[in-house]
mmCIF file of N, CA and C in Angstrom:
data_model
loop_
_atom_site.group_PDB
_atom_site.id
_atom_site.type_symbol
_atom_site.label_atom_id
_atom_site.label_comp_id
_atom_site.label_asym_id
_atom_site.label_seq_id
_atom_site.Cartn_x
_atom_site.Cartn_y
_atom_site.Cartn_z
ATOM 1 N N UNK A 1 -92.684 47.721 20.903
ATOM 2 C CA UNK A 1 -92.929 46.356 20.740
ATOM 3 C C UNK A 1 -93.639 45.880 21.914
ATOM 4 N N UNK A 2 -94.620 45.043 21.665
ATOM 5 C CA UNK A 2 -94.776 43.721 22.943
ATOM 6 C C UNK A 2 -94.227 42.915 23.671
ATOM 7 N N UNK A 3 -94.758 42.407 24.500
ATOM 8 C CA UNK A 3 -94.015 42.026 25.494
ATOM 9 C C UNK A 3 -93.194 39.925 25.308
ATOM 10 N N UNK A 4 -92.346 40.277 25.105
ATOM 11 C CA UNK A 4 -91.433 38.400 24.531
ATOM 12 C C UNK A 4 -91.179 37.635 25.292
ATOM 13 N N UNK A 5 -91.188 36.269 25.909
ATOM 14 C CA UNK A 5 -91.098 35.589 26.629
ATOM 15 C C UNK A 5 -89.737 34.429 25.682
ATOM 16 N N UNK A 6 -88.752 34.212 26.448
ATOM 17 C CA UNK A 6 -88.055 32.393 26.168
ATOM 18 C C UNK A 6 -88.817 31.829 25.528
ATOM 19 N N UNK A 7 -88.961 31.707 23.929
ATOM 20 C CA UNK A 7 -89.421 30.557 23.218
ATOM 21 C C UNK A 7 -89.562 28.564 23.903
ATOM 22 N N UNK A 8 -87.873 28.571 24.088
ATOM 23 C CA UNK A 8 -87.530 27.619 24.252
ATOM 24 C C UNK A 8 -88.252 26.951 25.612
ATOM 25 N N UNK A 9 -88.726 28.099 26.833
ATOM 26 C CA UNK A 9 -88.940 27.882 28.360
ATOM 27 C C UNK A 9 -90.569 27.295 27.933
ATOM 28 N N UNK A 10 -91.323 27.705 26.100
ATOM 29 C CA UNK A 10 -93.000 27.297 26.600
ATOM 30 C C UNK A 10 -92.791 27.442 25.364
ATOM 31 N N UNK A 11 -92.230 26.152 24.230
ATOM 32 C CA UNK A 11 -92.467 25.606 23.061
ATOM 33 C C UNK A 11 -91.386 24.520 23.055
ATOM 34 N N UNK A 12 -92.713 23.264 22.317
ATOM 35 C CA UNK A 12 -92.079 22.006 22.866
ATOM 36 C C UNK A 12 -90.699 22.222 21.134
ATOM 37 N N UNK A 13 -89.981 21.283 21.362
ATOM 38 C CA UNK A 13 -88.978 21.417 20.232
ATOM 39 C C UNK A 13 -89.713 21.114 18.021
ATOM 40 N N UNK A 14 -90.965 20.734 18.496
ATOM 41 C CA UNK A 14 -91.636 20.514 16.800
ATOM 42 C C UNK A 14 -91.841 22.316 17.322
ATOM 43 N N UNK A 15 -92.442 22.323 18.291
ATOM 44 C CA UNK A 15 -93.624 24.046 17.913
ATOM 45 C C UNK A 15 -92.208 25.374 17.532
ATOM 46 N N UNK A 16 -91.407 24.959 17.996
ATOM 47 C CA UNK A 16 -90.132 25.417 17.837
ATOM 48 C C UNK A 16 -89.550 25.469 16.271
ATOM 49 N N UNK A 17 -89.884 24.619 16.114
ATOM 50 C CA UNK A 17 -88.907 23.703 13.706
ATOM 51 C C UNK A 17 -90.919 24.837 13.857
ATOM 52 N N UNK A 18 -91.504 24.108 13.685
ATOM 53 C CA UNK A 18 -93.144 25.215 13.275
ATOM 54 C C UNK A 18 -93.366 26.419 13.435
ATOM 55 N N UNK A 19 -92.813 27.054 14.292
ATOM 56 C CA UNK A 19 -92.360 28.409 14.472
ATOM 57 C C UNK A 19 -91.403 29.406 13.316
ATOM 58 N N UNK A 20 -90.406 28.238 13.320
ATOM 59 C CA UNK A 20 -89.050 29.251 13.194
ATOM 60 C C UNK A 20 -89.121 28.923 11.392
ATOM 61 N N UNK A 21 -90.370 27.905 11.453
ATOM 62 C CA UNK A 21 -90.529 27.411 10.113
ATOM 63 C C UNK A 21 -91.154 28.886 9.091
ATOM 64 N N UNK A 22 -92.764 28.989 9.955
ATOM 65 C CA UNK A 22 -93.053 29.591 9.496
ATOM 66 C C UNK A 22 -92.371 30.974 8.933
ATOM 67 N N UNK A 23 -91.462 31.347 10.270
ATOM 68 C CA UNK A 23 -91.190 32.919 10.891
ATOM 69 C C UNK A 23 -89.640 32.785 9.790
ATOM 70 N N UNK A 24 -89.723 31.950 8.558
ATOM 71 C CA UNK A 24 -88.444 31.510 7.745
ATOM 72 C C UNK A 24 -89.298 32.192 6.042
ATOM 73 N N UNK A 25 -90.375 31.544 6.562
ATOM 74 C CA UNK A 25 -91.661 31.597 4.873
ATOM 75 C C UNK A 25 -92.061 33.248 5.067
ATOM 76 N N UNK A 26 -91.983 33.809 6.257
ATOM 77 C CA UNK A 26 -92.694 35.495 6.297
ATOM 78 C C UNK A 26 -90.970 35.894 5.964
ATOM 79 N N UNK A 27 -89.281 35.568 6.380
ATOM 80 C CA UNK A 27 -88.050 36.451 6.189
ATOM 81 C C UNK A 27 -87.983 35.597 4.377
ATOM 82 N N UNK A 28 -88.672 34.832 3.903
ATOM 83 C CA UNK A 28 -88.151 34.874 2.298
ATOM 84 C C UNK A 28 -86.908 33.475 1.892
ATOM 85 N N UNK A 29 -86.737 32.713 3.197
ATOM 86 C CA UNK A 29 -86.351 32.336 3.129
ATOM 87 C C UNK A 29 -86.517 30.853 2.704
ATOM 88 N N UNK A 30 -87.357 30.596 1.631
ATOM 89 C CA UNK A 30 -87.929 28.898 0.922
ATOM 90 C C UNK A 30 -87.312 28.080 1.543
ATOM 91 N N UNK A 31 -86.389 27.938 0.950
ATOM 92 C CA UNK A 31 -85.341 26.507 1.546
ATOM 93 C C UNK A 31 -85.413 26.231 3.144
ATOM 94 N N UNK A 32 -85.149 27.245 3.957
ATOM 95 C CA UNK A 32 -85.098 26.783 5.276
ATOM 96 C C UNK A 32 -86.313 26.516 5.607
ATOM 97 N N UNK A 33 -87.778 26.999 5.350
ATOM 98 C CA UNK A 33 -88.633 27.076 5.453
ATOM 99 C C UNK A 33 -88.964 25.487 5.434
ATOM 100 N N UNK A 34 -88.538 24.792 4.234
ATOM 101 C CA UNK A 34 -89.416 23.709 3.725
ATOM 102 C C UNK A 34 -87.994 22.607 4.461
ATOM 103 N N UNK A 35 -87.318 23.210 4.468
ATOM 104 C CA UNK A 35 -86.061 21.370 5.382
ATOM 105 C C UNK A 35 -87.364 22.066 6.512
ATOM 106 N N UNK A 36 -87.191 23.051 7.530
ATOM 107 C CA UNK A 36 -87.979 23.063 9.049
ATOM 108 C C UNK A 36 -89.353 22.437 9.060
ATOM 109 N N UNK A 37 -90.079 22.529 8.072
ATOM 110 C CA UNK A 37 -91.458 22.330 8.499
ATOM 111 C C UNK A 37 -91.744 20.995 7.556
ATOM 112 N N UNK A 38 -90.513 20.167 7.119
ATOM 113 C CA UNK A 38 -90.332 18.686 6.438
ATOM 114 C C UNK A 38 -89.951 17.706 7.818
ATOM 115 N N UNK A 39 -89.335 18.301 8.626
ATOM 116 C CA UNK A 39 -88.370 17.503 9.709
ATOM 117 C C UNK A 39 -89.797 17.341 10.679
ATOM 118 N N UNK A 40 -90.900 18.256 11.030
ATOM 119 C CA UNK A 40 -91.845 18.214 11.872
ATOM 120 C C UNK A 40 -92.479 17.333 11.142
ATOM 121 N N UNK A 41 -92.643 16.783 9.291
ATOM 122 C CA UNK A 41 -93.585 15.756 9.177
ATOM 123 C C UNK A 41 -94.483 16.375 8.134
ATOM 124 N N UNK A 42 -93.818 17.702 7.934
ATOM 125 C CA UNK A 42 -95.316 18.347 6.317
ATOM 126 C C UNK A 42 -94.848 18.453 5.022
ATOM 127 N N UNK A 43 -95.317 17.545 4.297
ATOM 128 C CA UNK A 43 -94.909 17.742 2.953
ATOM 129 C C UNK A 43 -94.935 18.370 2.548
ATOM 130 N N UNK A 44 -93.797 18.998 2.140
ATOM 131 C CA UNK A 44 -94.345 19.387 0.720
ATOM 132 C C UNK A 44 -94.502 20.565 0.355
ATOM 133 N N UNK A 45 -96.129 19.544 -0.373
ATOM 134 C CA UNK A 45 -97.163 19.415 -1.092
ATOM 135 C C UNK A 45 -98.018 20.045 -0.607
ATOM 136 N N UNK A 46 -97.585 20.120 0.673
ATOM 137 C CA UNK A 46 -98.843 20.797 1.427
ATOM 138 C C UNK A 46 -97.841 22.593 2.058
ATOM 139 N N UNK A 47 -97.073 22.335 2.063
ATOM 140 C CA UNK A 47 -96.718 23.917 2.185
ATOM 141 C C UNK A 47 -97.465 25.180 2.233
ATOM 142 N N UNK A 48 -98.183 25.187 0.757
ATOM 143 C CA UNK A 48 -98.413 25.817 0.303
ATOM 144 C C UNK A 48 -99.939 27.301 1.397
ATOM 145 N N UNK A 49 -100.499 26.186 1.784
ATOM 146 C CA UNK A 49 -101.217 26.678 3.240
ATOM 147 C C UNK A 49 -100.850 28.418 4.123
ATOM 148 N N UNK A 50 -99.122 27.475 4.588
ATOM 149 C CA UNK A 50 -98.807 27.746 5.894
ATOM 150 C C UNK A 50 -97.434 29.263 4.647
ATOM 151 N N UNK A 51 -98.239 29.373 3.784
ATOM 152 C CA UNK A 51 -97.531 30.477 2.506
ATOM 153 C C UNK A 51 -98.880 30.987 3.048
ATOM 154 N N UNK A 52 -99.327 30.605 2.974
ATOM 155 C CA UNK A 52 -101.249 31.608 2.301
ATOM 156 C C UNK A 52 -101.114 32.660 4.241
ATOM 157 N N UNK A 53 -100.499 32.033 5.038
ATOM 158 C CA UNK A 53 -101.176 32.388 6.340
ATOM 159 C C UNK A 53 -99.697 33.362 6.283
ATOM 160 N N UNK A 54 -98.826 32.962 6.595
ATOM 161 C CA UNK A 54 -97.880 34.036 7.192
ATOM 162 C C UNK A 54 -97.727 35.621 5.749
ATOM 163 N N UNK A 55 -97.827 34.998 4.441
ATOM 164 C CA UNK A 55 -98.702 36.011 4.007
ATOM 165 C C UNK A 55 -99.508 37.460 4.096
ATOM 166 N N UNK A 56 -100.667 36.087 4.874
ATOM 167 C CA UNK A 56 -102.046 37.219 5.869
ATOM 168 C C UNK A 56 -101.220 37.725 7.447
ATOM 169 N N UNK A 57 -101.154 37.338 8.043
ATOM 170 C CA UNK A 57 -99.850 37.802 9.001
ATOM 171 C C UNK A 57 -99.441 38.734 8.678
ATOM 172 N N UNK A 58 -98.139 39.079 7.742
ATOM 173 C CA UNK A 58 -97.366 39.926 6.795
ATOM 174 C C UNK A 58 -98.013 41.363 6.637
ATOM 175 N N UNK A 59 -99.744 41.226 6.285
ATOM 176 C CA UNK A 59 -100.271 41.256 5.835
ATOM 177 C C UNK A 59 -101.214 42.884 7.325
ATOM 178 N N UNK A 60 -100.542 41.808 8.883
ATOM 179 C CA UNK A 60 -101.489 42.114 9.135
ATOM 180 C C UNK A 60 -100.331 43.540 10.320
ATOM 181 N N UNK A 61 -99.422 43.646 9.654
ATOM 182 C CA UNK A 61 -98.195 44.072 10.402
ATOM 183 C C UNK A 61 -98.503 45.742 10.881
ATOM 184 N N UNK A 62 -98.031 45.969 11.942
ATOM 185 C CA UNK A 62 -97.290 45.389 13.105
ATOM 186 C C UNK A 62 -98.881 44.725 14.161
ATOM 187 N N UNK A 63 -99.351 44.901 13.039
ATOM 188 C CA UNK A 63 -100.977 43.617 14.164
ATOM 189 C C UNK A 63 -100.407 43.205 14.930
ATOM 190 N N UNK A 64 -99.922 42.246 13.706
ATOM 191 C CA UNK A 64 -99.388 40.978 13.938
ATOM 192 C C UNK A 64 -98.157 40.715 14.295
ATOM 193 N N UNK A 65 -97.559 40.495 15.746
ATOM 194 C CA UNK A 65 -95.993 40.408 16.123
ATOM 195 C C UNK A 65 -94.762 38.767 15.666
ATOM 196 N N UNK A 66 -94.708 38.722 14.642
ATOM 197 C CA UNK A 66 -94.150 37.786 13.948
ATOM 198 C C UNK A 66 -92.423 38.106 13.877
ATOM 199 N N UNK A 67 -92.246 37.369 14.796
ATOM 200 C CA UNK A 67 -90.618 37.934 14.849
ATOM 201 C C UNK A 67 -89.299 37.011 14.116
ATOM 202 N N UNK A 68 -88.496 37.713 14.091
ATOM 203 C CA UNK A 68 -87.530 36.857 13.020
ATOM 204 C C UNK A 68 -87.151 35.705 12.937
ATOM 205 N N UNK A 69 -86.511 35.049 11.909
ATOM 206 C CA UNK A 69 -85.954 33.084 12.324
ATOM 207 C C UNK A 69 -86.055 32.729 12.963
ATOM 208 N N UNK A 70 -84.457 33.960 13.126
ATOM 209 C CA UNK A 70 -83.340 33.470 14.422
ATOM 210 C C UNK A 70 -83.545 33.861 15.896
ATOM 211 N N UNK A 71 -84.944 34.703 16.100
ATOM 212 C CA UNK A 71 -84.803 34.819 17.856
ATOM 213 C C UNK A 71 -85.218 33.714 18.092
ATOM 214 N N UNK A 72 -84.618 33.816 19.249
ATOM 215 C CA UNK A 72 -84.890 32.875 20.810
ATOM 216 C C UNK A 72 -85.980 33.121 21.074
ATOM 217 N N UNK A 73 -87.066 34.114 20.985
ATOM 218 C CA UNK A 73 -88.085 34.561 21.624
ATOM 219 C C UNK A 73 -89.588 34.149 21.107
ATOM 220 N N UNK A 74 -90.482 34.149 21.632
ATOM 221 C CA UNK A 74 -91.990 34.299 21.042
ATOM 222 C C UNK A 74 -93.307 35.148 21.556
ATOM 223 N N UNK A 75 -93.736 35.890 20.508
ATOM 224 C CA UNK A 75 -94.495 37.002 20.466
ATOM 225 C C UNK A 75 -95.710 36.091 21.403
ATOM 226 N N UNK A 76 -96.608 36.990 22.150
ATOM 227 C CA UNK A 76 -97.116 36.674 22.674
ATOM 228 C C UNK A 76 -98.230 36.492 21.337
ATOM 229 N N UNK A 77 -98.614 37.038 20.351
ATOM 230 C CA UNK A 77 -99.328 36.839 19.199
ATOM 231 C C UNK A 77 -99.139 35.622 18.518
ATOM 232 N N UNK A 78 -97.434 34.975 18.789
ATOM 233 C CA UNK A 78 -96.588 33.538 18.295
ATOM 234 C C UNK A 78 -97.392 32.838 18.188
ATOM 235 N N UNK A 79 -97.651 32.645 20.125
ATOM 236 C CA UNK A 79 -98.188 31.678 21.449
ATOM 237 C C UNK A 79 -99.617 32.173 21.323
ATOM 238 N N UNK A 80 -100.103 32.675 20.177
ATOM 239 C CA UNK A 80 -101.908 32.661 20.930
ATOM 240 C C UNK A 80 -101.826 31.001 19.472
ATOM 241 N N UNK A 81 -101.080 32.340 18.146
ATOM 242 C CA UNK A 81 -101.499 30.990 17.102
ATOM 243 C C UNK A 81 -101.212 29.851 17.391
ATOM 244 N N UNK A 82 -99.782 29.690 18.328
ATOM 245 C CA UNK A 82 -99.815 28.181 18.182
ATOM 246 C C UNK A 82 -101.134 27.161 18.672
ATOM 247 N N UNK A 83 -101.638 28.014 19.715
ATOM 248 C CA UNK A 83 -102.527 27.902 21.023
ATOM 249 C C UNK A 83 -103.995 27.307 19.677
ATOM 250 N N UNK A 84 -104.199 28.459 18.580
ATOM 251 C CA UNK A 84 -105.509 27.900 17.918
ATOM 252 C C UNK A 84 -104.367 27.461 16.815
ATOM 253 N N UNK A 85 -103.207 26.515 16.393
ATOM 254 C CA UNK A 85 -103.264 25.626 15.720
ATOM 255 C C UNK A 85 -103.409 23.583 15.839
ATOM 256 N N UNK A 86 -103.108 24.261 17.377
ATOM 257 C CA UNK A 86 -102.460 23.060 18.460
ATOM 258 C C UNK A 86 -103.734 23.083 18.355
ATOM 259 N N UNK A 87 -105.510 23.502 18.512
ATOM 260 C CA UNK A 87 -106.761 22.839 18.909
ATOM 261 C C UNK A 87 -107.520 22.514 17.825
ATOM 262 N N UNK A 88 -106.503 23.399 16.240
ATOM 263 C CA UNK A 88 -107.924 22.719 15.582
ATOM 264 C C UNK A 88 -106.995 21.382 15.025
ATOM 265 N N UNK A 89 -105.710 21.423 15.090
ATOM 266 C CA UNK A 89 -105.222 19.843 14.714
ATOM 267 C C UNK A 89 -106.582 18.955 15.884
ATOM 268 N N UNK A 90 -106.612 18.690 16.881
ATOM 269 C CA UNK A 90 -106.713 18.381 17.675
ATOM 270 C C UNK A 90 -108.645 17.690 17.807
ATOM 271 N N UNK A 91 -108.821 18.695 16.592
ATOM 272 C CA UNK A 91 -110.404 18.918 16.184
ATOM 273 C C UNK A 91 -110.539 17.965 15.590
ATOM 274 N N UNK A 92 -112.372 17.185 14.941
ATOM 275 C CA UNK A 92 -112.430 16.341 13.848
ATOM 276 C C UNK A 92 -111.955 17.573 12.282
ATOM 277 N N UNK A 93 -112.347 16.486 11.692
ATOM 278 C CA UNK A 93 -112.464 17.803 10.082
ATOM 279 C C UNK A 93 -113.163 18.990 9.901
ATOM 280 N N UNK A 94 -113.920 18.880 11.125
ATOM 281 C CA UNK A 94 -115.607 19.792 11.287
ATOM 282 C C UNK A 94 -115.051 20.884 12.314
ATOM 283 N N UNK A 95 -114.185 21.112 12.543
ATOM 284 C CA UNK A 95 -114.110 21.275 13.787
ATOM 285 C C UNK A 95 -113.907 23.171 13.504
ATOM 286 N N UNK A 96 -114.223 23.909 14.296
ATOM 287 C CA UNK A 96 -114.028 25.278 13.805
ATOM 288 C C UNK A 96 -113.504 25.755 15.163
ATOM 289 N N UNK A 97 -112.476 27.177 14.489
ATOM 290 C CA UNK A 97 -112.202 28.088 15.821
ATOM 291 C C UNK A 97 -112.698 28.718 16.461
ATOM 292 N N UNK A 98 -112.630 28.659 17.219
ATOM 293 C CA UNK A 98 -113.814 28.893 19.196
ATOM 294 C C UNK A 98 -113.451 30.325 18.821
ATOM 295 N N UNK A 99 -114.337 31.819 19.230
ATOM 296 C CA UNK A 99 -114.095 33.407 19.348
ATOM 297 C C UNK A 99 -113.122 33.375 19.410
ATOM 298 N N UNK A 100 -111.972 34.278 18.922
ATOM 299 C CA UNK A 100 -110.883 35.235 19.111
ATOM 300 C C UNK A 100 -110.892 36.286 18.879
ATOM 301 N N UNK A 101 -110.736 37.106 20.880
ATOM 302 C CA UNK A 101 -110.279 38.710 20.731
ATOM 303 C C UNK A 101 -108.686 38.999 20.099
ATOM 304 N N UNK A 102 -107.869 37.873 19.970
ATOM 305 C CA UNK A 102 -106.812 38.158 19.572
ATOM 306 C C UNK A 102 -105.316 37.917 19.003
ATOM 307 N N UNK A 103 -106.872 36.910 17.917
ATOM 308 C CA UNK A 103 -106.398 36.701 15.759
ATOM 309 C C UNK A 103 -107.806 37.198 15.252
ATOM 310 N N UNK A 104 -107.012 38.548 14.438
ATOM 311 C CA UNK A 104 -107.971 39.074 13.547
ATOM 312 C C UNK A 104 -109.178 37.423 13.025
ATOM 313 N N UNK A 105 -110.105 37.643 12.595
ATOM 314 C CA UNK A 105 -110.966 36.906 12.286
ATOM 315 C C UNK A 105 -110.846 36.391 10.629
ATOM 316 N N UNK A 106 -110.503 37.589 10.211
ATOM 317 C CA UNK A 106 -109.440 37.112 8.792
ATOM 318 C C UNK A 106 -108.577 36.135 9.333
ATOM 319 N N UNK A 107 -107.619 35.437 9.754
ATOM 320 C CA UNK A 107 -107.405 34.956 10.131
ATOM 321 C C UNK A 107 -108.297 33.354 9.829
ATOM 322 N N UNK A 108 -109.219 33.764 10.653
ATOM 323 C CA UNK A 108 -110.233 32.506 11.174
ATOM 324 C C UNK A 108 -110.051 30.849 10.268
ATOM 325 N N UNK A 109 -109.750 31.182 9.434
ATOM 326 C CA UNK A 109 -109.927 30.178 7.867
ATOM 327 C C UNK A 109 -108.623 29.662 7.277
ATOM 328 N N UNK A 110 -107.910 30.655 7.467
ATOM 329 C CA UNK A 110 -106.290 30.174 6.721
ATOM 330 C C UNK A 110 -105.828 28.874 8.884
ATOM 331 N N UNK A 111 -106.601 29.634 9.329
ATOM 332 C CA UNK A 111 -105.883 29.125 10.490
ATOM 333 C C UNK A 111 -106.674 27.935 10.933
ATOM 334 N N UNK A 112 -107.184 27.092 10.484
ATOM 335 C CA UNK A 112 -108.293 25.740 10.948
ATOM 336 C C UNK A 112 -107.358 25.095 9.829
ATOM 337 N N UNK A 113 -107.548 25.770 8.180
ATOM 338 C CA UNK A 113 -106.618 25.062 7.571
ATOM 339 C C UNK A 113 -105.620 24.174 7.626
ATOM 340 N N UNK A 114 -104.164 24.908 8.643
ATOM 341 C CA UNK A 114 -102.949 24.828 8.969
ATOM 342 C C UNK A 114 -103.647 24.059 10.122
ATOM 343 N N UNK A 115 -103.792 24.038 10.619
ATOM 344 C CA UNK A 115 -104.589 23.034 11.335
ATOM 345 C C UNK A 115 -104.667 21.664 11.296
ATOM 346 N N UNK A 116 -105.588 21.630 10.113
ATOM 347 C CA UNK A 116 -106.436 20.561 9.667
ATOM 348 C C UNK A 116 -105.239 20.136 8.980
ATOM 349 N N UNK A 117 -104.044 20.666 8.540
ATOM 350 C CA UNK A 117 -102.739 19.327 7.972
ATOM 351 C C UNK A 117 -102.223 19.482 8.750
ATOM 352 N N UNK A 118 -101.861 20.003 10.173
ATOM 353 C CA UNK A 118 -100.904 19.707 10.499
ATOM 354 C C UNK A 118 -101.772 18.268 11.389
ATOM 355 N N UNK A 119 -102.965 18.082 11.833
ATOM 356 C CA UNK A 119 -103.269 17.166 11.743
ATOM 357 C C UNK A 119 -103.249 15.829 10.751
ATOM 358 N N UNK A 120 -103.313 15.473 9.640
ATOM 359 C CA UNK A 120 -103.468 15.000 8.721
ATOM 360 C C UNK A 120 -101.729 14.512 8.267
ATOM 361 N N UNK A 121 -100.656 15.004 9.203
ATOM 362 C CA UNK A 121 -99.332 14.910 8.983
ATOM 363 C C UNK A 121 -99.019 14.230 9.835
ATOM 364 N N UNK A 122 -100.262 14.417 10.672
ATOM 365 C CA UNK A 122 -99.287 14.598 12.446
ATOM 366 C C UNK A 122 -98.737 14.882 12.825
ATOM 367 N N UNK A 123 -98.766 16.085 13.183
ATOM 368 C CA UNK A 123 -97.894 16.961 13.770
ATOM 369 C C UNK A 123 -98.630 16.445 15.060
ATOM 370 N N UNK A 124 -98.156 17.106 15.877
ATOM 371 C CA UNK A 124 -98.703 17.324 17.959
ATOM 372 C C UNK A 124 -97.854 18.140 17.943
ATOM 373 N N UNK A 125 -99.076 19.068 18.411
ATOM 374 C CA UNK A 125 -98.005 20.048 19.295
ATOM 375 C C UNK A 125 -99.287 19.959 20.759
ATOM 376 N N UNK A 126 -98.810 21.375 21.862
ATOM 377 C CA UNK A 126 -98.556 21.045 23.398
ATOM 378 C C UNK A 126 -100.289 21.479 23.387
ATOM 379 N N UNK A 127 -100.611 20.891 24.058
ATOM 380 C CA UNK A 127 -101.965 21.147 24.531
ATOM 381 C C UNK A 127 -101.589 22.206 25.161
ATOM 382 N N UNK A 128 -102.275 24.165 24.615
ATOM 383 C CA UNK A 128 -101.851 25.416 25.828
ATOM 384 C C UNK A 128 -103.553 26.052 25.631
ATOM 385 N N UNK A 129 -103.748 26.721 26.520
ATOM 386 C CA UNK A 129 -105.427 27.528 26.403
ATOM 387 C C UNK A 129 -105.281 28.481 25.178
ATOM 388 N N UNK A 130 -106.109 28.415 24.859
ATOM 389 C CA UNK A 130 -106.686 30.010 23.881
ATOM 390 C C UNK A 130 -107.286 31.562 25.021
ATOM 391 N N UNK A 131 -105.695 32.216 25.189
ATOM 392 C CA UNK A 131 -106.431 33.124 26.069
ATOM 393 C C UNK A 131 -107.275 34.419 26.091
ATOM 394 N N UNK A 132 -107.702 33.905 24.370
ATOM 395 C CA UNK A 132 -109.240 35.391 24.907
ATOM 396 C C UNK A 132 -108.246 36.665 25.052
ATOM 397 N N UNK A 133 -107.784 36.613 24.726
ATOM 398 C CA UNK A 133 -106.717 37.987 25.891
ATOM 399 C C UNK A 133 -107.733 38.782 24.828
ATOM 400 N N UNK A 134 -107.719 40.533 25.022
ATOM 401 C CA UNK A 134 -108.757 41.477 24.437
ATOM 402 C C UNK A 134 -107.537 42.341 24.119
ATOM 403 N N UNK A 135 -108.045 42.906 22.580
ATOM 404 C CA UNK A 135 -106.183 43.815 22.805
ATOM 405 C C UNK A 135 -106.173 44.553 24.369
ATOM 406 N N UNK A 136 -104.555 44.923 24.332
ATOM 407 C CA UNK A 136 -104.640 46.048 24.796
ATOM 408 C C UNK A 136 -104.872 47.580 24.226
ATOM 409 N N UNK A 137 -105.120 48.907 25.254
ATOM 410 C CA UNK A 137 -105.337 49.993 24.803
ATOM 411 C C UNK A 137 -104.649 50.661 25.362
ATOM 412 N N UNK A 138 -103.742 50.985 24.696
ATOM 413 C CA UNK A 138 -103.136 52.356 25.166
ATOM 414 C C UNK A 138 -103.710 53.723 25.052
ATOM 415 N N UNK A 139 -103.489 54.582 26.694
ATOM 416 C CA UNK A 139 -104.172 55.533 26.527
ATOM 417 C C UNK A 139 -103.719 56.601 26.273
ATOM 418 N N UNK A 140 -104.182 57.614 25.645
ATOM 419 C CA UNK A 140 -104.139 58.993 25.274
ATOM 420 C C UNK A 140 -103.179 59.688 25.962
ATOM 421 N N UNK A 141 -102.200 60.236 26.160
ATOM 422 C CA UNK A 141 -101.848 61.598 27.481
ATOM 423 C C UNK A 141 -102.693 62.332 27.771
ATOM 424 N N UNK A 142 -102.909 62.363 28.411
ATOM 425 C CA UNK A 142 -104.123 63.888 28.786
ATOM 426 C C UNK A 142 -103.500 65.066 28.941
#
């Protein structure tokens, strides 16, 4: 498993709620997901784009580390996702995600749609750098 950090130390309350909502979608808890995401201002009719993003993330498992809804931790992948969503949500409607090494390119259109939805719903995420870390390579035993 990849390194995880304590979520409360690195995420605002809004980001924690968003992350828990995304995780609840992944763990097929739609009522909990809707409650969490509407609490931060995302209208129920707009949840479908977040559901599509989570489905795409789960299809990439274990490459993308989406933790359980009750986890007090955040994975580096989730932190990268929050950074990308924050950046897109601050851009104009034609803003695009810069190239990422850590977030699979296939996810970029969904991340952009979710980021625009966050902006339209006036959900504000912390500004954080996009790390553009390359995936760590594991050396095979010689």
